Amino acid sequence: MPEVKLFTKNDCEKCEHVKERMPKGLEIEIINADTVDGLAEAAYYEIVEETFPVLVVDEEVICGAIPILEKLKLIARQ
């Protein structure tokens, strides 16, 4: 299974939308980019300036709630 990280921020409606609709049973690390550690991790992936939420699957970066949910559904089917 690929390494899956979901970057979110506080008070982000799209982030909450994605978290509420993620397929069950997937191992997803949720990282809050509003924390120091989360910001450092976001900087590592060069996504600090992106619109959140952001999904990182291995090294692939996916932005936007709809593309993120579509990718998660694909991963869940594997």
Short mmCIF file of N, CA and C in Angstrom, two decimals:
data_model
loop_
_atom_site.label_atom_id
_atom_site.label_comp_id
_atom_site.label_asym_id
_atom_site.label_seq_id
_atom_site.Cartn_x
_atom_site.Cartn_y
_atom_site.Cartn_z
N MET A 1 0.85 -1.18 0.00
CA MET A 1 0.00 0.00 0.00
C MET A 1 0.90 1.25 0.00
N PRO A 2 0.52 2.24 -0.77
CA PRO A 2 1.34 3.46 -0.83
C PRO A 2 1.27 4.25 0.48
N GLU A 3 2.28 5.09 0.68
CA GLU A 3 2.26 6.00 1.82
C GLU A 3 1.32 7.14 1.49
N VAL A 4 0.31 7.38 2.33
CA VAL A 4 -0.71 8.38 2.06
C VAL A 4 -0.75 9.39 3.19
N LYS A 5 -0.58 10.68 2.83
CA LYS A 5 -0.62 11.76 3.82
C LYS A 5 -1.62 12.80 3.36
N LEU A 6 -2.50 13.20 4.26
CA LEU A 6 -3.47 14.24 3.97
C LEU A 6 -3.10 15.47 4.80
N PHE A 7 -2.77 16.56 4.12
CA PHE A 7 -2.43 17.81 4.79
C PHE A 7 -3.67 18.67 4.88
N THR A 8 -3.97 19.12 6.09
CA THR A 8 -5.15 19.94 6.33
C THR A 8 -4.75 21.18 7.11
N LYS A 9 -5.70 22.08 7.27
CA LYS A 9 -5.50 23.28 8.10
C LYS A 9 -6.72 23.45 8.99
N ASN A 10 -6.53 24.21 10.07
CA ASN A 10 -7.64 24.52 10.97
C ASN A 10 -8.67 25.38 10.23
N ASP A 11 -9.92 25.24 10.60
CA ASP A 11 -11.02 26.05 10.05
C ASP A 11 -11.09 25.98 8.53
N CYS A 12 -10.82 24.82 7.97
CA CYS A 12 -10.86 24.61 6.52
C CYS A 12 -12.05 23.71 6.19
N GLU A 13 -13.08 24.29 5.58
CA GLU A 13 -14.29 23.52 5.27
C GLU A 13 -14.02 22.38 4.30
N LYS A 14 -13.18 22.63 3.29
CA LYS A 14 -12.86 21.57 2.33
C LYS A 14 -12.09 20.43 2.99
N CYS A 15 -11.22 20.79 3.94
CA CYS A 15 -10.47 19.77 4.67
C CYS A 15 -11.42 18.87 5.46
N GLU A 16 -12.38 19.47 6.14
CA GLU A 16 -13.36 18.71 6.90
C GLU A 16 -14.23 17.86 5.97
N HIS A 17 -14.59 18.40 4.81
CA HIS A 17 -15.37 17.68 3.82
C HIS A 17 -14.65 16.39 3.42
N VAL A 18 -13.36 16.50 3.14
CA VAL A 18 -12.57 15.33 2.72
C VAL A 18 -12.46 14.33 3.88
N LYS A 19 -12.14 14.81 5.08
CA LYS A 19 -11.98 13.90 6.22
C LYS A 19 -13.26 13.13 6.52
N GLU A 20 -14.41 13.77 6.35
CA GLU A 20 -15.69 13.11 6.63
C GLU A 20 -16.04 12.06 5.57
N ARG A 21 -15.47 12.17 4.38
CA ARG A 21 -15.86 11.30 3.27
C ARG A 21 -14.77 10.32 2.84
N MET A 22 -13.68 10.25 3.58
CA MET A 22 -12.60 9.33 3.22
C MET A 22 -13.09 7.90 3.32
N PRO A 23 -12.67 7.04 2.38
CA PRO A 23 -13.04 5.63 2.48
C PRO A 23 -12.52 5.02 3.78
N LYS A 24 -13.30 4.15 4.36
CA LYS A 24 -12.91 3.50 5.62
C LYS A 24 -11.83 2.45 5.33
N GLY A 25 -11.00 2.21 6.32
CA GLY A 25 -10.02 1.14 6.22
C GLY A 25 -8.69 1.52 5.60
N LEU A 26 -8.54 2.75 5.15
CA LEU A 26 -7.27 3.19 4.59
C LEU A 26 -6.38 3.72 5.69
N GLU A 27 -5.08 3.45 5.57
CA GLU A 27 -4.13 4.03 6.49
C GLU A 27 -3.70 5.38 5.93
N ILE A 28 -4.22 6.44 6.51
CA ILE A 28 -3.94 7.80 6.05
C ILE A 28 -3.42 8.60 7.23
N GLU A 29 -2.24 9.17 7.05
CA GLU A 29 -1.69 10.05 8.07
C GLU A 29 -2.24 11.45 7.83
N ILE A 30 -2.95 11.99 8.79
CA ILE A 30 -3.50 13.34 8.67
C ILE A 30 -2.56 14.30 9.38
N ILE A 31 -2.10 15.30 8.63
CA ILE A 31 -1.12 16.25 9.13
C ILE A 31 -1.71 17.65 9.10
N ASN A 32 -1.72 18.30 10.25
CA ASN A 32 -2.24 19.67 10.35
C ASN A 32 -1.11 20.64 10.02
N ALA A 33 -1.22 21.31 8.89
CA ALA A 33 -0.18 22.24 8.44
C ALA A 33 -0.17 23.54 9.23
N ASP A 34 -1.08 23.69 10.18
CA ASP A 34 -1.07 24.86 11.05
C ASP A 34 -0.20 24.65 12.28
N THR A 35 0.36 23.46 12.44
CA THR A 35 1.28 23.20 13.55
C THR A 35 2.71 23.34 13.03
N VAL A 36 3.65 23.50 13.94
CA VAL A 36 5.06 23.65 13.55
C VAL A 36 5.54 22.40 12.80
N ASP A 37 5.25 21.22 13.37
CA ASP A 37 5.67 19.98 12.72
C ASP A 37 4.98 19.78 11.38
N GLY A 38 3.68 20.10 11.33
CA GLY A 38 2.93 19.97 10.08
C GLY A 38 3.43 20.92 9.01
N LEU A 39 3.78 22.12 9.40
CA LEU A 39 4.31 23.10 8.46
C LEU A 39 5.67 22.65 7.93
N ALA A 40 6.48 22.08 8.79
CA ALA A 40 7.78 21.57 8.35
C ALA A 40 7.61 20.44 7.34
N GLU A 41 6.67 19.56 7.61
CA GLU A 41 6.40 18.45 6.68
C GLU A 41 5.86 18.99 5.35
N ALA A 42 4.97 19.97 5.41
CA ALA A 42 4.44 20.59 4.19
C ALA A 42 5.56 21.26 3.39
N ALA A 43 6.49 21.88 4.09
CA ALA A 43 7.63 22.52 3.42
C ALA A 43 8.48 21.46 2.72
N TYR A 44 8.66 20.32 3.34
CA TYR A 44 9.43 19.22 2.74
C TYR A 44 8.83 18.83 1.38
N TYR A 45 7.51 18.76 1.32
CA TYR A 45 6.82 18.39 0.07
C TYR A 45 6.57 19.60 -0.84
N GLU A 46 7.03 20.77 -0.41
CA GLU A 46 6.88 22.01 -1.19
C GLU A 46 5.43 22.33 -1.51
N ILE A 47 4.56 22.18 -0.49
CA ILE A 47 3.13 22.43 -0.69
C ILE A 47 2.62 23.55 0.22
N VAL A 48 3.52 24.30 0.83
CA VAL A 48 3.11 25.34 1.77
C VAL A 48 2.20 26.37 1.11
N GLU A 49 2.44 26.69 -0.14
CA GLU A 49 1.67 27.72 -0.84
C GLU A 49 0.42 27.16 -1.54
N GLU A 50 0.21 25.86 -1.46
CA GLU A 50 -0.96 25.25 -2.11
C GLU A 50 -2.23 25.56 -1.35
N THR A 51 -3.36 25.42 -2.02
CA THR A 51 -4.66 25.51 -1.37
C THR A 51 -4.95 24.17 -0.73
N PHE A 52 -5.35 24.19 0.51
CA PHE A 52 -5.59 22.94 1.25
C PHE A 52 -7.03 22.50 1.11
N PRO A 53 -7.29 21.20 1.19
CA PRO A 53 -6.41 20.11 1.57
C PRO A 53 -5.49 19.70 0.43
N VAL A 54 -4.41 19.00 0.82
CA VAL A 54 -3.45 18.45 -0.14
C VAL A 54 -3.19 17.01 0.25
N LEU A 55 -3.23 16.13 -0.74
CA LEU A 55 -2.95 14.71 -0.52
C LEU A 55 -1.61 14.39 -1.15
N VAL A 56 -0.77 13.67 -0.42
CA VAL A 56 0.49 13.18 -0.96
C VAL A 56 0.44 11.67 -0.91
N VAL A 57 0.54 11.04 -2.08
CA VAL A 57 0.56 9.59 -2.19
C VAL A 57 1.94 9.23 -2.72
N ASP A 58 2.74 8.62 -1.84
CA ASP A 58 4.16 8.43 -2.11
C ASP A 58 4.74 9.81 -2.42
N GLU A 59 5.07 10.12 -3.65
CA GLU A 59 5.61 11.45 -3.99
C GLU A 59 4.65 12.26 -4.86
N GLU A 60 3.48 11.70 -5.18
CA GLU A 60 2.48 12.39 -6.01
C GLU A 60 1.67 13.35 -5.14
N VAL A 61 1.55 14.59 -5.60
CA VAL A 61 0.81 15.63 -4.87
C VAL A 61 -0.52 15.89 -5.58
N ILE A 62 -1.61 15.82 -4.82
CA ILE A 62 -2.95 16.03 -5.37
C ILE A 62 -3.63 17.12 -4.55
N CYS A 63 -4.12 18.15 -5.23
CA CYS A 63 -4.78 19.28 -4.57
C CYS A 63 -6.26 19.31 -4.93
N GLY A 64 -7.07 19.75 -3.99
CA GLY A 64 -8.50 19.91 -4.24
C GLY A 64 -9.30 18.75 -3.70
N ALA A 65 -10.43 19.06 -3.10
CA ALA A 65 -11.25 18.05 -2.43
C ALA A 65 -11.72 16.94 -3.36
N ILE A 66 -12.23 17.29 -4.53
CA ILE A 66 -12.77 16.27 -5.43
C ILE A 66 -11.68 15.34 -5.96
N PRO A 67 -10.56 15.88 -6.49
CA PRO A 67 -9.49 14.97 -6.93
C PRO A 67 -8.93 14.11 -5.79
N ILE A 68 -8.87 14.67 -4.59
CA ILE A 68 -8.38 13.89 -3.44
C ILE A 68 -9.30 12.72 -3.15
N LEU A 69 -10.60 12.97 -3.09
CA LEU A 69 -11.55 11.89 -2.81
C LEU A 69 -11.53 10.84 -3.91
N GLU A 70 -11.39 11.26 -5.16
CA GLU A 70 -11.30 10.30 -6.27
C GLU A 70 -10.07 9.42 -6.13
N LYS A 71 -8.93 10.01 -5.78
CA LYS A 71 -7.69 9.25 -5.60
C LYS A 71 -7.81 8.28 -4.44
N LEU A 72 -8.41 8.71 -3.34
CA LEU A 72 -8.58 7.83 -2.19
C LEU A 72 -9.48 6.64 -2.52
N LYS A 73 -10.51 6.86 -3.32
CA LYS A 73 -11.38 5.76 -3.74
C LYS A 73 -10.61 4.75 -4.59
N LEU A 74 -9.74 5.26 -5.47
CA LEU A 74 -8.90 4.36 -6.29
C LEU A 74 -7.97 3.53 -5.41
N ILE A 75 -7.36 4.16 -4.44
CA ILE A 75 -6.46 3.44 -3.53
C ILE A 75 -7.23 2.38 -2.74
N ALA A 76 -8.43 2.72 -2.30
CA ALA A 76 -9.24 1.79 -1.51
C ALA A 76 -9.61 0.54 -2.31
N ARG A 77 -9.72 0.66 -3.62
CA ARG A 77 -10.10 -0.49 -4.46
C ARG A 77 -8.93 -1.43 -4.70
N GLN A 78 -7.71 -0.99 -4.45
CA GLN A 78 -6.53 -1.83 -4.74
C GLN A 78 -6.39 -2.95 -3.75
#
